[in-house]
Short mmCIF file of C-alpha atoms in Angstrom, two decimals:
data_model
loop_
_atom_site.label_atom_id
_atom_site.label_comp_id
_atom_site.label_asym_id
_atom_site.label_seq_id
_atom_site.Cartn_x
_atom_site.Cartn_y
_atom_site.Cartn_z
CA MET A 25 -0.25 -12.95 -9.54
CA GLN A 26 -1.30 -12.96 -12.98
CA ARG A 27 0.14 -9.68 -14.92
CA ARG A 28 -2.78 -10.10 -17.36
CA ARG A 29 -5.13 -9.09 -14.50
CA PHE A 30 -3.42 -5.99 -13.81
CA ILE A 31 -5.31 -2.71 -14.75
CA THR A 32 -2.86 -0.97 -16.79
CA ALA A 33 -4.65 2.34 -17.71
CA LEU A 34 -3.78 5.54 -16.14
CA GLY A 35 -7.20 6.76 -16.68
CA GLY A 36 -8.80 8.34 -13.63
CA MET A 37 -6.30 11.06 -13.02
CA ILE A 38 -8.17 14.42 -13.43
CA LEU A 39 -5.46 16.94 -14.71
CA GLY A 40 -6.03 20.71 -15.30
CA SER A 41 -5.64 21.67 -18.82
CA ALA A 42 -2.92 24.45 -18.11
CA TRP A 43 0.53 22.91 -18.15
CA ARG A 44 2.56 23.96 -15.02
CA PRO A 45 6.04 22.94 -13.85
CA ALA A 46 6.77 21.44 -10.28
CA ALA A 47 6.09 24.19 -7.73
CA ALA A 48 5.33 22.52 -4.31
CA LEU A 49 8.53 20.59 -3.77
CA THR A 50 10.68 24.00 -3.69
CA ALA A 51 13.82 22.72 -1.73
CA GLU A 52 15.46 19.55 -1.44
CA PRO A 53 13.75 17.16 1.20
CA SER A 54 15.01 17.79 4.71
CA THR A 55 17.45 14.98 5.95
CA PRO A 56 15.34 12.59 8.02
CA SER A 57 16.54 11.29 11.57
CA SER A 58 18.18 8.08 11.03
CA ALA A 59 17.41 6.95 14.69
CA GLY A 60 15.79 3.72 14.76
CA ALA A 61 16.51 2.86 10.93
CA LEU A 62 16.27 -0.83 9.96
CA ASP A 63 19.49 -2.35 9.22
CA GLY A 64 20.32 -4.27 6.08
CA ALA A 65 18.30 -7.46 6.66
CA GLN A 66 15.33 -5.67 8.20
CA SER A 67 15.32 -3.36 4.99
CA ASP A 68 15.26 -6.24 2.63
CA ARG A 69 12.49 -8.11 4.77
CA PHE A 70 10.49 -4.76 4.75
CA ARG A 71 10.66 -4.39 1.17
CA ALA A 72 9.60 -7.99 0.63
CA TRP A 73 6.27 -7.36 2.76
CA MET A 74 5.63 -3.97 1.17
CA ALA A 75 5.69 -5.38 -2.53
CA LEU A 76 3.58 -8.33 -1.44
CA ILE A 77 1.05 -6.19 0.38
CA VAL A 78 0.81 -3.59 -2.52
CA ALA A 79 0.34 -6.43 -5.02
CA ASP A 80 -2.32 -7.83 -3.05
CA GLN A 81 -4.29 -4.47 -2.98
CA ILE A 82 -3.88 -4.47 -6.84
CA ARG A 83 -4.86 -8.14 -7.21
CA ARG A 84 -7.75 -8.38 -4.76
CA GLY A 85 -8.87 -4.91 -4.44
CA PRO A 86 -8.43 -2.57 -1.28
CA SER A 87 -8.25 -4.03 2.03
CA PRO A 88 -11.42 -2.93 4.41
CA ARG A 89 -8.53 -1.76 6.89
CA TRP A 90 -7.30 0.58 4.28
CA PHE A 91 -8.46 4.14 5.10
CA HIS A 92 -7.97 7.38 3.14
CA ARG A 93 -7.90 5.63 -0.26
CA ASP A 94 -5.52 7.75 -2.44
CA CYS A 95 -2.03 7.74 -3.63
CA ALA A 96 -0.26 8.54 -0.49
CA GLY A 97 -2.78 6.21 1.45
CA LEU A 98 -1.76 3.24 -0.53
CA ALA A 99 1.99 4.11 0.57
CA ARG A 100 1.06 4.72 4.19
CA PHE A 101 -1.01 1.33 4.23
CA ALA A 102 1.54 -0.72 2.82
CA VAL A 103 4.38 0.48 5.16
CA GLY A 104 2.09 0.17 8.38
CA GLU A 105 1.10 -3.43 7.27
CA ALA A 106 4.69 -4.48 6.60
CA LEU A 107 6.09 -3.31 9.75
CA ARG A 108 3.67 -4.84 11.86
CA PRO A 109 4.07 -8.49 13.17
CA HIS A 110 2.13 -10.82 10.81
CA ASP A 111 0.87 -13.40 13.27
CA THR A 112 -1.59 -16.01 12.62
CA ARG A 113 -4.61 -13.60 13.30
CA TRP A 114 -3.18 -11.07 11.14
CA ARG A 115 -2.67 -13.92 8.05
CA ARG A 116 -6.16 -15.05 8.76
CA ALA A 117 -7.84 -11.67 8.57
CA ASN A 118 -5.85 -10.70 5.51
CA GLY A 119 -6.24 -13.85 3.58
CA PHE A 120 -2.52 -14.52 3.46
CA THR A 121 -1.25 -18.21 3.37
CA GLY A 122 1.59 -20.37 2.29
CA ARG A 123 5.13 -19.26 2.48
CA LEU A 124 5.58 -15.59 3.27
CA PRO A 125 8.50 -13.38 3.80
CA PRO A 126 10.60 -13.52 7.15
CA GLU A 127 9.38 -10.98 9.79
CA VAL A 128 11.00 -7.70 10.05
CA ASP A 129 11.24 -7.90 13.72
CA LEU A 130 11.35 -4.44 14.93
CA ARG A 131 13.68 -3.79 17.85
CA PRO A 132 12.02 -1.88 20.87
CA GLU A 133 13.83 1.27 19.67
CA GLN A 134 12.09 0.98 16.28
CA ALA A 135 8.72 0.55 17.56
CA ALA A 136 8.12 4.24 16.97
CA LEU A 137 7.98 3.54 13.20
CA LEU A 138 4.60 2.30 13.69
CA LYS A 139 3.14 5.34 15.44
CA GLY A 140 3.07 7.96 12.70
CA TRP A 141 4.94 10.22 10.14
CA THR A 142 6.68 13.63 10.26
CA THR A 143 4.30 16.23 8.95
CA LEU A 144 5.46 19.34 6.95
CA ALA A 145 5.27 20.95 10.41
CA GLY A 146 7.56 18.74 12.02
CA ASP A 147 5.10 16.94 14.35
CA GLN A 148 4.17 13.26 14.42
CA GLN A 149 0.72 12.15 12.91
CA ALA A 150 -0.78 9.04 11.33
CA PHE A 151 -1.87 10.84 8.34
CA VAL A 152 0.62 12.89 5.95
CA THR A 153 0.09 13.98 2.58
CA ALA A 154 2.29 12.90 -0.36
CA LEU A 155 4.28 15.72 -0.26
CA ALA A 156 5.19 15.39 3.39
CA LEU A 157 6.10 11.52 2.66
CA VAL A 158 8.82 12.77 0.46
CA GLN A 159 9.89 16.08 1.93
CA LYS A 160 9.87 14.93 5.40
CA ASN A 161 10.11 11.01 5.55
CA SER A 162 12.24 10.03 2.49
CA ARG A 163 15.55 10.76 0.87
CA ARG A 164 16.02 11.84 -2.84
CA LEU A 165 17.67 8.94 -5.04
CA GLY A 166 17.54 11.12 -8.29
CA ARG A 167 15.72 10.62 -11.61
CA GLU A 168 16.99 7.49 -12.71
CA SER A 169 15.18 3.98 -11.62
CA ALA A 170 18.66 2.15 -11.81
CA MET A 171 19.18 2.70 -8.09
CA SER A 172 15.58 2.19 -7.21
CA LYS A 173 14.40 -0.95 -5.29
CA PRO A 174 10.76 -2.23 -4.54
CA GLY A 175 9.11 -0.06 -2.19
CA ASP A 176 10.68 3.21 -3.40
CA LEU A 177 8.44 6.23 -4.50
CA LEU A 178 8.09 8.14 -7.86
CA PHE A 179 7.06 11.66 -7.09
CA PHE A 180 5.26 13.89 -9.29
CA ASP A 181 4.50 17.64 -8.45
CA HIS A 182 2.16 19.68 -10.37
CA GLY A 183 2.41 22.67 -8.23
CA ASP A 184 -1.20 22.54 -6.34
CA ASP A 185 -1.39 18.67 -6.72
CA GLN A 186 1.07 15.99 -5.92
CA HIS A 187 1.04 12.35 -6.67
CA LEU A 188 2.83 9.29 -5.64
CA MET A 189 3.49 5.97 -7.26
CA ILE A 190 5.23 2.84 -5.96
CA TRP A 191 8.07 1.29 -7.71
CA MET A 192 7.57 -2.47 -7.67
CA GLY A 193 10.73 -3.54 -9.67
CA SER A 194 9.25 -4.52 -12.94
CA TRP A 195 6.27 -2.42 -12.76
CA ILE A 196 4.61 0.53 -10.98
CA ALA A 197 1.63 0.46 -8.78
CA TYR A 198 -0.51 3.61 -7.65
CA HIS A 199 -3.99 4.83 -6.64
CA THR A 200 -5.58 7.48 -8.81
CA GLY A 201 -6.94 9.39 -5.75
CA GLN A 202 -10.26 9.61 -7.62
CA PRO A 203 -13.77 8.05 -6.95
CA PRO A 204 -15.23 5.92 -9.92
CA ALA A 205 -17.44 8.61 -11.00
CA ALA A 206 -14.37 11.13 -11.32
CA ALA A 207 -12.46 8.28 -13.06
CA GLU A 208 -15.16 7.71 -15.49
CA GLN A 209 -14.98 11.46 -16.48
CA GLY A 210 -11.41 11.52 -16.62
CA ALA A 211 -11.23 8.51 -19.04
CA GLY A 212 -13.66 10.43 -21.52
CA ARG A 213 -16.55 8.07 -21.30
CA ARG A 214 -20.21 9.10 -21.91
CA ARG A 215 -21.73 6.54 -19.65
CA PRO A 216 -20.51 4.31 -16.97
CA SER A 217 -19.46 0.91 -18.06
CA PRO A 218 -19.59 -2.45 -15.99
CA GLU A 219 -15.91 -2.24 -15.44
CA MET A 220 -16.20 1.33 -14.14
CA VAL A 221 -18.83 0.81 -11.77
CA GLU A 222 -16.33 -1.52 -9.76
CA ASP A 223 -13.33 0.66 -10.42
CA ASN A 224 -11.26 0.77 -7.07
CA GLY A 225 -8.94 3.38 -8.09
CA LEU A 226 -5.88 1.16 -8.18
CA ARG A 227 -3.76 0.90 -11.31
CA ALA A 228 -0.55 -1.03 -12.20
CA VAL A 229 1.54 -0.07 -15.21
CA THR A 230 4.93 -0.97 -16.71
CA PRO A 231 8.03 1.55 -16.91
CA ALA A 232 7.80 1.36 -20.70
CA GLN A 233 4.01 2.22 -20.83
CA LEU A 234 4.53 5.38 -18.40
CA LEU A 235 7.79 6.52 -20.27
CA GLN A 236 5.59 6.68 -23.40
CA TRP A 237 2.33 8.15 -21.76
CA LYS A 238 0.38 10.45 -24.09
CA ASP A 239 0.36 13.41 -21.25
CA THR A 240 4.02 14.07 -20.86
CA ARG A 241 3.69 15.20 -17.43
CA TRP A 242 3.33 11.73 -16.04
CA ARG A 243 6.42 10.51 -17.85
CA PRO A 244 9.42 9.71 -15.13
CA ARG A 245 11.94 11.42 -17.32
CA ASP A 246 14.74 14.00 -16.81
CA ASP A 247 12.89 16.50 -19.25
CA ASN A 248 9.68 16.47 -17.42
CA PRO A 249 9.80 19.29 -14.90
CA ASN A 250 6.71 17.76 -13.04
CA PHE A 251 8.76 14.36 -12.35
CA ALA A 252 10.68 15.28 -8.93
CA GLY A 253 12.24 11.93 -8.99
CA PHE A 254 12.69 8.57 -7.06
CA TYR A 255 12.69 8.58 -3.30
CA ARG A 256 13.54 5.92 -0.57
CA LEU A 257 11.81 5.87 3.00
CA ALA A 258 14.25 7.43 5.43
CA PHE A 259 14.21 4.39 7.98
CA LEU A 260 15.56 1.94 5.21
CA SER A 261 19.35 1.65 5.20
CA ARG A 262 19.39 0.36 2.02
#
């Protein structure tokens, strides 16, 4: 995938004019159960598949099989697709050819990972919010990127609005959560441009770009109270 094809603008996030500190994540995330966790080799294979699937969404646009297209939706979709078997039918349907990562090969006791997520209320559902993804399904790594690996999450908390980004190693992927019309307004343009007509909400940005972002609420820094930190999916052992 050519980096020049990445969309590197964070335009499209509709932010309120009033600054507010992080508020929704009021406590440390609960410790998720380790039952059925992936072992080290499985975790590495999962990361390779998740990174491949996220990068493919950026390169070619959202898959028709990806519903609920927002920041948390990108993570949920990539996780589900990374865990499932990637047989010939799946590869043909998704346009994947050539050499691909080894299969994760879930054991029978790990099959529940494909059935859903833990909600804030504690039950299991296919849909969870960004807050539930980190509060109930992940463990916090801290605010430094040094410990992060591809597939880990960055969580931003604006009180009544939360946002996830996906750490890809040398870059960061996310979905704005906004339709093209809202993205156009957020970017400050007076008239739709040809590019915005085709805007799918997906973005990619380098860590250096994000650290220097004009709106400081989106900088992944220790001095930003809206940046809650890096998180790792609870079923990964490393």
